[in-house]
Every structure is written in C-alpha cells, then in structure tokens.
Amino acid sequence: LMTYQFYTKNPKALEAVTTTLDKMVNGGIYDHIGGGFARYSTDDVWKVPHFEKMLYDNAELVSLYSNAYKVTGNELYKEVVFETLEFIEREMTDKSGGFYSSLDADSEGEEGKYYVWTKEEIDNLLGEKSKLFCDYYSVSSIGNWEKNNILFMTQKKEDLLKKYQIDEKLFDRTISESKELLFEERNKRIRPGLDDKILTSWNALMLKGYVDAYSAFGEKKFLDAALMNGKFLLNNMM
C-alpha cells in the first residue's frame, strides 16, 4: 500500500497503512514494556493477543515501521523499531549472531501470565505515578482481561496532558520511568519458553529488518547486527 501510494499519490492508501500501524502499536498486541509484537490479536481492536512472539512477524514489522517512518516521519514508529530490536537483541539473538524462532505464549501453564498485571501490582510499584500510567494504559481495578490487565492505549496523549495539567516532557519521562520499573519487576517472573531453532528463511527476514532499520535511522548497531547475522548464514547455513 505504501508503494502504491508512492506511485499513485493516493492519500487513502497511506491512511490505511498508518491507521493500521497506529492501532497495532497502541493495542495489546504490542509489548509496551519489553518491545516486540505478539503473533496475532484475538479481537477486532488489537487488544488481546495470542501472546506467542514469533521472529518472522517482528522481522517484517520492523521493516514496515522503518519504511513508514521514512514516509511519515512519525516518531512513534521510530520508537517501536528501536524497542522491538532491543527485544530481538536481548531475547532472540544467539551469541553466534543467529536469531531464535519464538517465545511461548504461556509461562507456569498460563497464557499471558508473564505479560499481564493487576492494578494493585502497578500501584505498589509506581506509587503516585500509577494514576497517570493506569489511565494511559487502560488499567482498572477489576481488570480488562480475565481479572488482569493487558496494557493498551485508548486515550490520546494530548487529552491526558490537559487532564493532568502537565507538559509533554514530564509526561514522557513519567511514562518512561514507570515502564522501566515494570520491566525490572517483570524480569523476576518465570519466563515463557524459548524455541531456539535458527531457521534460514526467518533469519533472512530479520536481517532485512535490521537493514531497513539502518536505512531509516542510520543506527550503526543495526548494521552490525545484520552483518553478523549475514556472516552466520554464510558460514553455517550455506
């Protein structure tokens, strides 16, 4: 659709892309704490994911958000790419430079347990910052999914800036610091199982994702990861 828009200058084609990308990154299908996308959504508003994370989905989405950033300059798309590639580097990359296949949906026998929160947990962790965070990520005391909360966004930042009468810099810092605290706490949980198969085709997609990200943002570590993976494929797969 972006290519079609480029050649035809049809604004509706780009609108279809950006609407979808915005809804996905605001939804629960995106991991707002650790980066990366779940395999698919189980509803029509991108809220409840099937919590499994696949290499190939994230590879193609990195390419897509990188190219969408080139077209739109939307800083949110840049943030998504950087957070997703941090997730890939942290949890899906072998020391050889190869990329693993997937993370399971469940841990301790429960789907999504690693990723969801109660409001009480968040209140205890964040203290006075909790009200803003919970408002932003649709967290309630009764939960938004099976008595727990999936983090997803339904309110615009501009509306919350007015509601809490704070400036954007303070808002961004508060949300960022809150996410770091939740990330540290989540790391103490039992992790989902890892499928550490290294598949040539999926690795090639991720290599392309890193190259597309490097093309969009000029971040040298993205190129380094792509080259390391390329060497891995040449030396081990060919």
Short mmCIF file of C-alpha atoms in Angstrom, two decimals:
data_model
loop_
_atom_site.label_atom_id
_atom_site.label_comp_id
_atom_site.label_asym_id
_atom_site.label_seq_id
_atom_site.Cartn_x
_atom_site.Cartn_y
_atom_site.Cartn_z
CA LEU A 1 0.00 0.00 0.00
CA MET A 2 2.87 2.41 0.72
CA THR A 3 4.41 1.60 -2.67
CA TYR A 4 1.01 2.07 -4.32
CA GLN A 5 0.64 5.44 -2.59
CA PHE A 6 4.12 6.47 -3.75
CA TYR A 7 3.27 5.86 -7.41
CA THR A 8 -0.37 6.99 -7.41
CA LYS A 9 -0.21 9.74 -4.76
CA ASN A 10 -3.49 8.32 -3.43
CA PRO A 11 -3.72 9.52 0.20
CA LYS A 12 -6.25 6.81 1.13
CA ALA A 13 -3.60 4.11 0.63
CA LEU A 14 -1.24 5.73 3.12
CA GLU A 15 -4.13 6.38 5.52
CA ALA A 16 -4.91 2.64 5.50
CA VAL A 17 -1.29 1.90 6.44
CA THR A 18 -0.94 4.49 9.19
CA THR A 19 -4.33 3.69 10.74
CA THR A 20 -3.37 0.02 10.99
CA LEU A 21 0.14 0.70 12.30
CA ASP A 22 -1.19 3.16 14.91
CA LYS A 23 -3.88 0.75 16.13
CA MET A 24 -1.38 -2.12 16.39
CA VAL A 25 1.21 -0.20 18.37
CA ASN A 26 -1.42 1.24 20.72
CA GLY A 27 -3.01 -2.17 21.21
CA GLY A 28 -2.19 -5.06 23.49
CA ILE A 29 -0.63 -6.94 20.57
CA TYR A 30 2.44 -4.72 21.15
CA ASP A 31 4.51 -5.36 24.28
CA HIS A 32 4.61 -1.86 25.77
CA ILE A 33 7.04 -2.90 28.50
CA GLY A 34 9.58 -5.04 26.62
CA GLY A 35 9.08 -4.25 22.93
CA GLY A 36 8.09 -6.58 20.11
CA PHE A 37 4.75 -7.84 18.80
CA ALA A 38 2.72 -10.89 19.71
CA ARG A 39 1.71 -13.29 16.96
CA TYR A 40 -1.84 -12.02 16.36
CA SER A 41 -4.80 -10.39 18.05
CA THR A 42 -7.85 -12.40 19.13
CA ASP A 43 -10.29 -9.49 18.74
CA ASP A 44 -11.11 -6.66 16.35
CA VAL A 45 -9.41 -3.85 18.30
CA TRP A 46 -5.89 -5.37 18.63
CA LYS A 47 -6.39 -5.61 22.42
CA VAL A 48 -5.97 -9.27 23.42
CA PRO A 49 -3.05 -11.01 21.72
CA HIS A 50 -2.14 -14.63 21.37
CA PHE A 51 0.91 -13.94 23.50
CA GLU A 52 3.40 -16.01 21.47
CA LYS A 53 6.14 -13.87 19.89
CA MET A 54 7.49 -15.02 16.52
CA LEU A 55 10.73 -13.94 14.85
CA TYR A 56 9.24 -13.58 11.38
CA ASP A 57 6.37 -11.30 12.47
CA ASN A 58 8.73 -8.97 14.28
CA ALA A 59 11.18 -9.01 11.37
CA GLU A 60 8.56 -7.91 8.84
CA LEU A 61 7.06 -5.36 11.23
CA VAL A 62 10.49 -3.78 11.83
CA SER A 63 10.81 -3.35 8.05
CA LEU A 64 7.29 -1.95 7.77
CA TYR A 65 7.57 0.56 10.63
CA SER A 66 11.01 1.65 9.40
CA ASN A 67 9.68 2.34 5.91
CA ALA A 68 6.57 4.01 7.32
CA TYR A 69 8.86 6.31 9.31
CA LYS A 70 10.63 7.29 6.08
CA VAL A 71 7.28 8.26 4.56
CA THR A 72 5.65 9.93 7.58
CA GLY A 73 8.42 11.00 9.98
CA ASN A 74 6.22 9.71 12.84
CA GLU A 75 8.44 9.45 15.95
CA LEU A 76 6.20 6.72 17.39
CA TYR A 77 7.24 4.41 14.54
CA LYS A 78 10.90 5.05 15.33
CA GLU A 79 10.29 4.22 18.99
CA VAL A 80 8.60 0.94 18.01
CA VAL A 81 11.52 -0.11 15.81
CA PHE A 82 14.13 0.68 18.47
CA GLU A 83 12.17 -1.10 21.23
CA THR A 84 11.47 -4.14 19.05
CA LEU A 85 15.11 -4.50 18.02
CA GLU A 86 16.15 -4.17 21.67
CA PHE A 87 13.81 -7.10 22.37
CA ILE A 88 15.34 -9.11 19.49
CA GLU A 89 18.88 -8.39 20.70
CA ARG A 90 18.03 -9.17 24.33
CA GLU A 91 15.88 -12.29 23.97
CA MET A 92 16.06 -13.69 20.44
CA THR A 93 19.74 -13.45 19.41
CA ASP A 94 22.30 -16.22 19.85
CA LYS A 95 25.90 -15.29 20.58
CA SER A 96 26.75 -16.70 17.13
CA GLY A 97 24.66 -13.95 15.51
CA GLY A 98 21.78 -16.25 14.59
CA PHE A 99 18.20 -15.42 15.59
CA TYR A 100 15.93 -17.76 17.57
CA SER A 101 12.45 -18.69 16.35
CA SER A 102 9.90 -17.81 19.04
CA LEU A 103 8.84 -17.33 22.64
CA ASP A 104 5.91 -19.34 24.01
CA ALA A 105 2.58 -17.70 24.83
CA ASP A 106 2.41 -19.22 28.29
CA SER A 107 4.52 -19.49 31.42
CA GLU A 108 3.71 -21.53 34.52
CA GLY A 109 0.94 -23.15 32.46
CA GLU A 110 -1.00 -19.91 31.93
CA GLU A 111 -1.23 -18.00 28.69
CA GLY A 112 -0.06 -14.40 29.00
CA LYS A 113 0.88 -14.69 32.69
CA TYR A 114 4.31 -13.14 32.06
CA TYR A 115 2.81 -10.05 30.39
CA VAL A 116 -0.30 -9.07 32.38
CA TRP A 117 -0.72 -7.06 35.59
CA THR A 118 -3.16 -6.37 38.39
CA LYS A 119 -3.77 -2.73 39.26
CA GLU A 120 -2.56 -3.47 42.80
CA GLU A 121 0.82 -4.65 41.46
CA ILE A 122 1.20 -1.46 39.42
CA ASP A 123 0.07 0.79 42.32
CA ASN A 124 2.63 -0.83 44.63
CA LEU A 125 5.43 -0.42 42.09
CA LEU A 126 4.70 3.09 40.86
CA GLY A 127 3.17 4.89 43.85
CA GLU A 128 1.99 8.38 42.88
CA LYS A 129 2.91 7.79 39.21
CA SER A 130 0.43 4.94 39.00
CA LYS A 131 -2.68 7.05 38.31
CA LEU A 132 -1.29 8.57 35.11
CA PHE A 133 0.22 5.26 33.96
CA CYS A 134 -3.00 3.31 34.56
CA ASP A 135 -5.05 5.97 32.79
CA TYR A 136 -2.70 5.87 29.78
CA TYR A 137 -2.62 2.07 29.53
CA SER A 138 -6.30 1.32 30.31
CA VAL A 139 -5.59 -0.43 33.64
CA SER A 140 -8.51 -0.87 36.06
CA SER A 141 -9.02 -2.46 39.48
CA ILE A 142 -11.40 -5.08 38.03
CA GLY A 143 -9.03 -5.77 35.11
CA ASN A 144 -9.61 -5.56 31.37
CA TRP A 145 -8.91 -9.26 30.62
CA GLU A 146 -9.67 -12.22 32.90
CA LYS A 147 -9.31 -10.10 36.08
CA ASN A 148 -5.84 -8.96 34.97
CA ASN A 149 -4.78 -6.04 32.78
CA ILE A 150 -3.28 -6.07 29.34
CA LEU A 151 -1.54 -2.75 28.69
CA PHE A 152 -3.11 -0.95 25.73
CA MET A 153 -3.85 2.66 24.85
CA THR A 154 -7.25 4.16 24.05
CA GLN A 155 -6.72 7.81 25.09
CA LYS A 156 -4.71 10.41 23.24
CA LYS A 157 -1.68 11.83 24.98
CA GLU A 158 -2.92 15.39 24.33
CA ASP A 159 -6.11 14.70 26.31
CA LEU A 160 -4.14 13.35 29.27
CA LEU A 161 -1.77 16.36 29.22
CA LYS A 162 -4.82 18.58 29.70
CA LYS A 163 -6.42 16.30 32.30
CA TYR A 164 -3.29 16.14 34.48
CA GLN A 165 -2.12 19.66 33.56
CA ILE A 166 1.46 18.60 32.85
CA ASP A 167 3.78 19.29 29.93
CA GLU A 168 4.80 16.67 27.40
CA LYS A 169 8.38 16.30 28.67
CA LEU A 170 7.22 15.45 32.20
CA PHE A 171 4.57 13.10 30.81
CA ASP A 172 7.09 11.24 28.64
CA ARG A 173 9.60 10.98 31.49
CA THR A 174 6.97 9.69 33.91
CA ILE A 175 5.78 7.01 31.47
CA SER A 176 9.34 6.02 30.55
CA GLU A 177 10.45 5.68 34.19
CA SER A 178 7.27 3.73 35.01
CA LYS A 179 7.89 1.31 32.13
CA GLU A 180 11.45 0.71 33.37
CA LEU A 181 10.17 -0.15 36.86
CA LEU A 182 7.63 -2.60 35.45
CA PHE A 183 10.28 -4.11 33.17
CA GLU A 184 12.60 -4.75 36.13
CA GLU A 185 9.74 -6.33 38.08
CA ARG A 186 8.65 -8.46 35.13
CA ASN A 187 12.18 -9.81 34.76
CA LYS A 188 11.75 -11.51 38.15
CA ARG A 189 8.89 -13.63 36.78
CA ILE A 190 9.23 -17.10 35.27
CA ARG A 191 9.85 -16.51 31.58
CA PRO A 192 7.98 -18.07 28.65
CA GLY A 193 9.78 -20.96 26.97
CA LEU A 194 12.17 -20.21 24.12
CA ASP A 195 12.23 -22.08 20.80
CA ASP A 196 15.91 -21.70 19.96
CA LYS A 197 15.77 -23.16 16.45
CA ILE A 198 17.67 -20.96 13.98
CA LEU A 199 15.88 -21.06 10.62
CA THR A 200 17.49 -19.68 7.47
CA SER A 201 14.40 -18.03 5.96
CA TRP A 202 13.26 -16.37 9.19
CA ASN A 203 16.82 -15.16 9.86
CA ALA A 204 16.92 -13.64 6.37
CA LEU A 205 13.71 -11.72 7.14
CA MET A 206 15.22 -10.40 10.39
CA LEU A 207 18.46 -9.48 8.63
CA LYS A 208 16.37 -7.46 6.15
CA GLY A 209 14.54 -5.85 9.10
CA TYR A 210 17.84 -4.70 10.58
CA VAL A 211 19.00 -3.36 7.18
CA ASP A 212 15.71 -1.48 6.65
CA ALA A 213 16.03 -0.02 10.16
CA TYR A 214 19.62 1.03 9.45
CA SER A 215 18.48 2.63 6.18
CA ALA A 216 15.78 4.60 8.01
CA PHE A 217 17.70 5.65 11.13
CA GLY A 218 21.43 5.30 10.40
CA GLU A 219 21.99 3.46 13.69
CA LYS A 220 25.31 1.60 13.30
CA LYS A 221 24.43 -1.21 15.72
CA PHE A 222 21.59 -2.21 13.39
CA LEU A 223 24.04 -2.63 10.51
CA ASP A 224 26.46 -4.53 12.78
CA ALA A 225 23.71 -6.99 13.77
CA ALA A 226 22.77 -7.52 10.11
CA LEU A 227 26.39 -8.15 9.09
CA MET A 228 26.95 -10.55 11.99
CA ASN A 229 23.84 -12.50 11.01
CA GLY A 230 24.89 -12.48 7.34
CA LYS A 231 28.24 -13.99 8.30
CA PHE A 232 26.45 -16.59 10.43
CA LEU A 233 24.27 -17.61 7.46
CA LEU A 234 27.22 -17.79 5.08
CA ASN A 235 29.44 -19.76 7.45
CA ASN A 236 26.86 -22.12 8.94
CA MET A 237 23.84 -22.42 6.65
CA MET A 238 25.31 -22.30 3.13
#
